[in-house]
Amino acid sequence: MSRQEIRLAGSGGQGIILATVILAEAAIQAGMNTAQSQAYGPEARGGSCKAETLISDQTIGFTKVQNPTFLMALTQKSLDQYGPEVSENCLVLIDSGLSAPQDMKAKRIVALPILDTARTVVGKIQTANIVAVGCINDLLGITDAKTLEKAVLMHVPSGTEQLNIKALEEGFKLAEGHEEK
Amino acid sequence: MGKVVLMQGNEACVEGALVAGMRLFAGYPITPSTEIAEISAVRLPQEGGKFIQMEDEIASMACAIGGSVAGVKSMTATSGPGFSLKQENLGYAALAEIPLVVVDVQRMGPSTGMPTSPSQGDMMMARWGTHGDHPVIALCPSSVKETYDLIIRAFNLSERYRTPVLFMMDEIIGHLREGMELPELEEVEVIDRKTVKYPEPKRLPYHIKKGKLVPEMAPFGMGQRYNMTGLIHDESGFPTNSNEEAEKLIDRLMHKVSDNYADIVKCEQVGMDDADVAIFCYGGTMRAASSAMDEARKAGIKCGIFRPITIWPFPEKELLEAAKHVKRIIVAEHNYGQMVLEVERVVKDACRIDFLGRYNGTVITPDDLLAKIREEK
Amino acid sequence: MTVDTGDVSVKTKNMSNLIYKYMRPEHLPQIWCPGCGNGIIMRDIAQAIENLGLSRNSTVIVSGIGCSARAAGYMDFNTIHTTHGRAIAFATGIKLANPSLEVIVVTGDGDISAIGGNHLIHAARRNIGLTVVVMNNNIYGMTGGQYSPTTPTGAFGTTAPYGNLDRSFDIAGLAYGAGASYAARGSAYHVQQTTTLIQEGIKHRGFSIIDVASICPTYYGRKNKKGSAVDMLKWQRDNSVTVDQAAKMSQEELKGKLVIGLLHQVNYPEFTYAYDQLIRRLFEEREENE
């Protein structure tokens, strides 16, 4: 797979970091190289937060995302903050209901009801990050469903496995037949 | 081929340390090294080892020394402000010749600085932070895999030379998760300190065998019943005011490291065979350098990398040799200019030296380096 | 009045046995000034060890910095003279690494309650099995007579030329308040009682502290016109009350008195024991899962 520079943004507590860790794990399980890191600090506890995963079949030198090929934003605040930074070709996944900022150059935007699916279909808002992971894998084609499921199970707390697998499946469904705006 | 796993740098530090035989960790919470304490707290009792959260950084350092004195391989980990606090006891361990590993996941300073931002600002403190003359061994990993392998080497060096080894990480690698291949454990070399075979009470703990530089004393509790002190001492381990003994001791401490340069000092040279310009970097900065080198070579610039893995003692022989074959060395580090002073001291006029420092909490990017590489005279 | 010289000679013989068994004669005489109380307290420790029959090979003496700290070097055990204030922290590492060792910390008032105060309260709270013997002489002797955290208000030191303005610490009380499961006070004069208190402290499973009033005729005595070493010991004799006596006395009556005896003892799980239990539990859980 060609090099993917994935940046996920949202608010602290949405499990953004864990989502990037799972994507990194999926890449490892699929035999690719990856580098995952996150912005630490007070923003990790309530403000907007971002985390990143690089995936490549080549050796990864510099470990930070410089030109995101993919951005996901789950809150308007984080979209406003990180949206304008990405280039025209970056694929942007936003939660339904968010509106792209005026100065965002990216043209490929997918809006999916990630938070609502977690809340109403899965039944727990805390699973939004796993719903998102399902969507992202579908959009980027990182690995197959089985491998991703394994990656999810390696990183979610014990006792929550079933719930998170449901969230992942809902994420797959959500991304199926999506439309780029 | 071993199994490839996703691991964070700080986690690799603990897992490697466990393989090296660490069975005691004493620490105090501080960003960005905290995961090392957290993971140690989980893992050590699982392996029959002990974790303790001490009341402060000074106590953590003292406790790790105590653990080692009792014969258990010990480690402590911290970041900038905590590393400052550990300095006095670091000197104690160097003088009393107590093996242990001290990890510093560097963050931006001075003072509280920017706790979550990367930095390499403790490099000179690692060498000169504690008072008096003493040897230092300090290592710098530049990937998660290297963190794992190198922390094992840190323990091995500390055991072989009976001296504290400083493991100088940075936030870039400490908080990075990437894939790493786990080694086959039976292939990992683990060195244990030499101890006297018959630990009788009257055996001199700091007696040095002919042709050797490192004492071989038994841990406390084995029957040798000796004295340890932070005062200048003779081979009996008791304080002495003899100027001759003082000089002999300091000389030996220095020589046990400097005379073993070839065993201790390691560096990596990439693309240096035909390089016109070399990037000198260490730790996490290597990652930007390797991307920059690839880009530069695509653009027809013969760029190479000189990376000390052992940062103290400084790899001066290798660097001087490398400097003779390049036109320029660009020293890139996340501070206002620390190791560049060593590069200047060693290289002198052998080639031009440029400096790229970063001290605002951001990381040096490949583009920053490329711009420096392309910079006109 | 008859003098039983035989008895004296037996005592002398016993005493020299104690020295030859537990001290390092080649490093004696000690550097302490004539009349210093530290030597008496060091002997009390040796006597307590003798009474308990501890093995020298599995006993560790840890000291910090100061006059008291020199005791470690004179005693024939596993001895470590550490950095200023940090003896308890070093000792914690030794005990944790090898809980079968008997670890005794010998320290002074400045070492343990000023620079090392943090380690004292936390080791007490943790209830780690150390025995801490404080040679409390109310002054910094090694550096030449500066006031310490146990110098009484109004007393003099080279850095308290107009009288000490600080209030002073009750070290045993401090440790007790921080959670020490054994706290006692002795004095250089009260050899028998202090030896017993140290002995019981070593036997106690948990953090023990024995705060022993030492005497420093050279600095504290001279600066405060306390007379000779003998005068200072006599003062301890004449101004000490037992814990039982003190219980019946008013605050006013207790002013200027030295309360000697066991102040507090309670049983909590000792830290290294609790840790070993944790390891065992994890091992058992793993075996069950396999």
PDB file of N, CA and C in Angstrom, chain B residues 261-314:
ATOM      1  N   TYR B 261      37.351   1.827  25.257  1.00  0.00           N
ATOM      2  CA  TYR B 261      36.663   2.604  24.221  1.00  0.00           C
ATOM      3  C   TYR B 261      36.073   1.693  23.141  1.00  0.00           C
ATOM      4  N   ALA B 262      36.873   0.771  22.655  1.00  0.00           N
ATOM      5  CA  ALA B 262      36.427  -0.061  21.526  1.00  0.00           C
ATOM      6  C   ALA B 262      35.219  -0.915  21.894  1.00  0.00           C
ATOM      7  N   ASP B 263      35.147  -1.340  23.138  1.00  0.00           N
ATOM      8  CA  ASP B 263      34.014  -2.155  23.575  1.00  0.00           C
ATOM      9  C   ASP B 263      32.776  -1.296  23.832  1.00  0.00           C
ATOM     10  N   ILE B 264      32.992  -0.087  24.307  1.00  0.00           N
ATOM     11  CA  ILE B 264      31.878   0.746  24.758  1.00  0.00           C
ATOM     12  C   ILE B 264      31.301   1.614  23.643  1.00  0.00           C
ATOM     13  N   VAL B 265      32.187   2.183  22.824  1.00  0.00           N
ATOM     14  CA  VAL B 265      31.731   3.192  21.859  1.00  0.00           C
ATOM     15  C   VAL B 265      31.238   2.550  20.570  1.00  0.00           C
ATOM     16  N   LYS B 266      30.000   2.867  20.233  1.00  0.00           N
ATOM     17  CA  LYS B 266      29.424   2.390  18.979  1.00  0.00           C
ATOM     18  C   LYS B 266      28.796   3.571  18.258  1.00  0.00           C
ATOM     19  N   CYS B 267      28.956   3.586  16.938  1.00  0.00           N
ATOM     20  CA  CYS B 267      28.230   4.591  16.175  1.00  0.00           C
ATOM     21  C   CYS B 267      27.796   3.989  14.847  1.00  0.00           C
ATOM     22  N   GLU B 268      26.848   4.671  14.233  1.00  0.00           N
ATOM     23  CA  GLU B 268      26.329   4.198  12.955  1.00  0.00           C
ATOM     24  C   GLU B 268      26.695   5.220  11.882  1.00  0.00           C
ATOM     25  N   GLN B 269      27.196   4.728  10.763  1.00  0.00           N
ATOM     26  CA  GLN B 269      27.489   5.630   9.651  1.00  0.00           C
ATOM     27  C   GLN B 269      26.712   5.131   8.445  1.00  0.00           C
ATOM     28  N   VAL B 270      25.878   6.010   7.884  1.00  0.00           N
ATOM     29  CA  VAL B 270      25.055   5.640   6.738  1.00  0.00           C
ATOM     30  C   VAL B 270      25.459   6.512   5.555  1.00  0.00           C
ATOM     31  N   GLY B 271      25.726   5.899   4.439  1.00  0.00           N
ATOM     32  CA  GLY B 271      26.042   6.646   3.221  1.00  0.00           C
ATOM     33  C   GLY B 271      27.296   7.485   3.327  1.00  0.00           C
ATOM     34  N   MET B 272      28.183   7.116   4.219  1.00  0.00           N
ATOM     35  CA  MET B 272      29.367   7.956   4.445  1.00  0.00           C
ATOM     36  C   MET B 272      30.505   7.631   3.469  1.00  0.00           C
ATOM     37  N   ASP B 273      30.381   6.519   2.736  1.00  0.00           N
ATOM     38  CA  ASP B 273      31.472   6.129   1.837  1.00  0.00           C
ATOM     39  C   ASP B 273      31.803   7.201   0.805  1.00  0.00           C
ATOM     40  N   ASP B 274      30.748   7.803   0.266  1.00  0.00           N
ATOM     41  CA  ASP B 274      30.998   8.792  -0.783  1.00  0.00           C
ATOM     42  C   ASP B 274      30.436  10.172  -0.422  1.00  0.00           C
ATOM     43  N   ALA B 275      30.088  10.363   0.858  1.00  0.00           N
ATOM     44  CA  ALA B 275      29.371  11.590   1.229  1.00  0.00           C
ATOM     45  C   ALA B 275      30.248  12.839   1.138  1.00  0.00           C
ATOM     46  N   ASP B 276      29.631  13.919   0.651  1.00  0.00           N
ATOM     47  CA  ASP B 276      30.266  15.239   0.693  1.00  0.00           C
ATOM     48  C   ASP B 276      29.821  15.976   1.953  1.00  0.00           C
ATOM     49  N   VAL B 277      28.554  15.737   2.292  1.00  0.00           N
ATOM     50  CA  VAL B 277      28.007  16.399   3.478  1.00  0.00           C
ATOM     51  C   VAL B 277      27.461  15.328   4.425  1.00  0.00           C
ATOM     52  N   ALA B 278      27.804  15.469   5.691  1.00  0.00           N
ATOM     53  CA  ALA B 278      27.345  14.495   6.682  1.00  0.00           C
ATOM     54  C   ALA B 278      26.426  15.180   7.681  1.00  0.00           C
ATOM     55  N   ILE B 279      25.351  14.489   8.023  1.00  0.00           N
ATOM     56  CA  ILE B 279      24.505  14.977   9.119  1.00  0.00           C
ATOM     57  C   ILE B 279      24.959  14.250  10.382  1.00  0.00           C
ATOM     58  N   PHE B 280      25.356  15.018  11.392  1.00  0.00           N
ATOM     59  CA  PHE B 280      25.677  14.432  12.694  1.00  0.00           C
ATOM     60  C   PHE B 280      24.418  14.552  13.546  1.00  0.00           C
ATOM     61  N   CYS B 281      23.900  13.423  13.998  1.00  0.00           N
ATOM     62  CA  CYS B 281      22.690  13.472  14.825  1.00  0.00           C
ATOM     63  C   CYS B 281      22.658  12.246  15.716  1.00  0.00           C
ATOM     64  N   TYR B 282      21.751  12.252  16.666  1.00  0.00           N
ATOM     65  CA  TYR B 282      21.629  11.133  17.604  1.00  0.00           C
ATOM     66  C   TYR B 282      20.190  11.059  18.082  1.00  0.00           C
ATOM     67  N   GLY B 283      19.800   9.920  18.626  1.00  0.00           N
ATOM     68  CA  GLY B 283      18.447   9.776  19.168  1.00  0.00           C
ATOM     69  C   GLY B 283      17.388   9.997  18.094  1.00  0.00           C
ATOM     70  N   GLY B 284      16.279  10.580  18.492  1.00  0.00           N
ATOM     71  CA  GLY B 284      15.139  10.761  17.606  1.00  0.00           C
ATOM     72  C   GLY B 284      15.408  11.617  16.385  1.00  0.00           C
ATOM     73  N   THR B 285      16.416  12.460  16.455  1.00  0.00           N
ATOM     74  CA  THR B 285      16.755  13.332  15.325  1.00  0.00           C
ATOM     75  C   THR B 285      17.164  12.512  14.101  1.00  0.00           C
ATOM     76  N   MET B 286      17.635  11.293  14.346  1.00  0.00           N
ATOM     77  CA  MET B 286      18.032  10.392  13.265  1.00  0.00           C
ATOM     78  C   MET B 286      16.902  10.192  12.268  1.00  0.00           C
ATOM     79  N   ARG B 287      15.671  10.203  12.758  1.00  0.00           N
ATOM     80  CA  ARG B 287      14.554   9.875  11.876  1.00  0.00           C
ATOM     81  C   ARG B 287      14.360  10.938  10.808  1.00  0.00           C
ATOM     82  N   ALA B 288      14.501  12.209  11.181  1.00  0.00           N
ATOM     83  CA  ALA B 288      14.420  13.282  10.192  1.00  0.00           C
ATOM     84  C   ALA B 288      15.629  13.205   9.268  1.00  0.00           C
ATOM     85  N   ALA B 289      16.788  12.885   9.857  1.00  0.00           N
ATOM     86  CA  ALA B 289      18.016  12.837   9.066  1.00  0.00           C
ATOM     87  C   ALA B 289      17.950  11.761   7.983  1.00  0.00           C
ATOM     88  N   SER B 290      17.397  10.600   8.330  1.00  0.00           N
ATOM     89  CA  SER B 290      17.384   9.538   7.319  1.00  0.00           C
ATOM     90  C   SER B 290      16.441   9.895   6.180  1.00  0.00           C
ATOM     91  N   SER B 291      15.309  10.540   6.488  1.00  0.00           N
ATOM     92  CA  SER B 291      14.424  10.985   5.409  1.00  0.00           C
ATOM     93  C   SER B 291      15.091  12.071   4.578  1.00  0.00           C
ATOM     94  N   ALA B 292      15.780  12.991   5.263  1.00  0.00           N
ATOM     95  CA  ALA B 292      16.462  14.085   4.556  1.00  0.00           C
ATOM     96  C   ALA B 292      17.563  13.526   3.656  1.00  0.00           C
ATOM     97  N   MET B 293      18.286  12.531   4.148  1.00  0.00           N
ATOM     98  CA  MET B 293      19.361  11.949   3.359  1.00  0.00           C
ATOM     99  C   MET B 293      18.816  11.324   2.067  1.00  0.00           C
ATOM    100  N   ASP B 294      17.698  10.598   2.222  1.00  0.00           N
ATOM    101  CA  ASP B 294      17.091   9.981   1.034  1.00  0.00           C
ATOM    102  C   ASP B 294      16.707  11.042   0.004  1.00  0.00           C
ATOM    103  N   GLU B 295      16.091  12.113   0.485  1.00  0.00           N
ATOM    104  CA  GLU B 295      15.674  13.188  -0.415  1.00  0.00           C
ATOM    105  C   GLU B 295      16.881  13.850  -1.068  1.00  0.00           C
ATOM    106  N   ALA B 296      17.898  14.111  -0.263  1.00  0.00           N
ATOM    107  CA  ALA B 296      19.091  14.781  -0.783  1.00  0.00           C
ATOM    108  C   ALA B 296      19.739  13.929  -1.866  1.00  0.00           C
ATOM    109  N   ARG B 297      19.811  12.639  -1.626  1.00  0.00           N
ATOM    110  CA  ARG B 297      20.456  11.749  -2.610  1.00  0.00           C
ATOM    111  C   ARG B 297      19.638  11.696  -3.904  1.00  0.00           C
ATOM    112  N   LYS B 298      18.292  11.749  -3.757  1.00  0.00           N
ATOM    113  CA  LYS B 298      17.446  11.793  -4.952  1.00  0.00           C
ATOM    114  C   LYS B 298      17.761  13.041  -5.779  1.00  0.00           C
ATOM    115  N   ALA B 299      18.125  14.117  -5.048  1.00  0.00           N
ATOM    116  CA  ALA B 299      18.421  15.380  -5.708  1.00  0.00           C
ATOM    117  C   ALA B 299      19.894  15.467  -6.131  1.00  0.00           C
ATOM    118  N   GLY B 300      20.607  14.359  -5.996  1.00  0.00           N
ATOM    119  CA  GLY B 300      21.992  14.337  -6.466  1.00  0.00           C
ATOM    120  C   GLY B 300      23.022  14.850  -5.475  1.00  0.00           C
ATOM    121  N   ILE B 301      22.602  15.083  -4.243  1.00  0.00           N
ATOM    122  CA  ILE B 301      23.559  15.546  -3.233  1.00  0.00           C
ATOM    123  C   ILE B 301      24.070  14.336  -2.461  1.00  0.00           C
ATOM    124  N   LYS B 302      25.371  14.198  -2.383  1.00  0.00           N
ATOM    125  CA  LYS B 302      25.946  13.051  -1.670  1.00  0.00           C
ATOM    126  C   LYS B 302      25.940  13.326  -0.166  1.00  0.00           C
ATOM    127  N   CYS B 303      24.887  12.844   0.435  1.00  0.00           N
ATOM    128  CA  CYS B 303      24.682  13.101   1.860  1.00  0.00           C
ATOM    129  C   CYS B 303      24.839  11.801   2.648  1.00  0.00           C
ATOM    130  N   GLY B 304      25.423  11.898   3.804  1.00  0.00           N
ATOM    131  CA  GLY B 304      25.558  10.738   4.684  1.00  0.00           C
ATOM    132  C   GLY B 304      25.161  11.111   6.112  1.00  0.00           C
ATOM    133  N   ILE B 305      25.142  10.112   6.960  1.00  0.00           N
ATOM    134  CA  ILE B 305      24.780  10.357   8.367  1.00  0.00           C
ATOM    135  C   ILE B 305      25.831   9.743   9.283  1.00  0.00           C
ATOM    136  N   PHE B 306      26.246  10.514  10.263  1.00  0.00           N
ATOM    137  CA  PHE B 306      27.115   9.990  11.322  1.00  0.00           C
ATOM    138  C   PHE B 306      26.313  10.058  12.614  1.00  0.00           C
ATOM    139  N   ARG B 307      26.036   8.891  13.192  1.00  0.00           N
ATOM    140  CA  ARG B 307      25.181   8.881  14.392  1.00  0.00           C
ATOM    141  C   ARG B 307      25.848   8.141  15.548  1.00  0.00           C
ATOM    142  N   PRO B 308      26.224   8.865  16.595  1.00  0.00           N
ATOM    143  CA  PRO B 308      26.725   8.167  17.779  1.00  0.00           C
ATOM    144  C   PRO B 308      25.587   7.386  18.428  1.00  0.00           C
ATOM    145  N   ILE B 309      25.836   6.122  18.728  1.00  0.00           N
ATOM    146  CA  ILE B 309      24.874   5.337  19.514  1.00  0.00           C
ATOM    147  C   ILE B 309      25.311   5.432  20.975  1.00  0.00           C
ATOM    148  N   THR B 310      26.637   5.331  21.173  1.00  0.00           N
ATOM    149  CA  THR B 310      27.225   5.704  22.460  1.00  0.00           C
ATOM    150  C   THR B 310      27.571   7.187  22.335  1.00  0.00           C
ATOM    151  N   ILE B 311      26.943   8.002  23.167  1.00  0.00           N
ATOM    152  CA  ILE B 311      27.207   9.441  23.035  1.00  0.00           C
ATOM    153  C   ILE B 311      28.316   9.870  24.000  1.00  0.00           C
ATOM    154  N   TRP B 312      28.397   9.189  25.138  1.00  0.00           N
ATOM    155  CA  TRP B 312      29.515   9.359  26.078  1.00  0.00           C
ATOM    156  C   TRP B 312      30.064   7.994  26.442  1.00  0.00           C
ATOM    157  N   PRO B 313      31.320   7.705  26.294  1.00  0.00           N
ATOM    158  CA  PRO B 313      32.360   8.567  25.755  1.00  0.00           C
ATOM    159  C   PRO B 313      32.042   8.933  24.303  1.00  0.00           C
ATOM    160  N   PHE B 314      32.456  10.097  23.911  1.00  0.00           N
ATOM    161  CA  PHE B 314      32.157  10.610  22.580  1.00  0.00           C
ATOM    162  C   PHE B 314      32.969   9.838  21.539  1.00  0.00           C
TER     163      PHE B 314
END
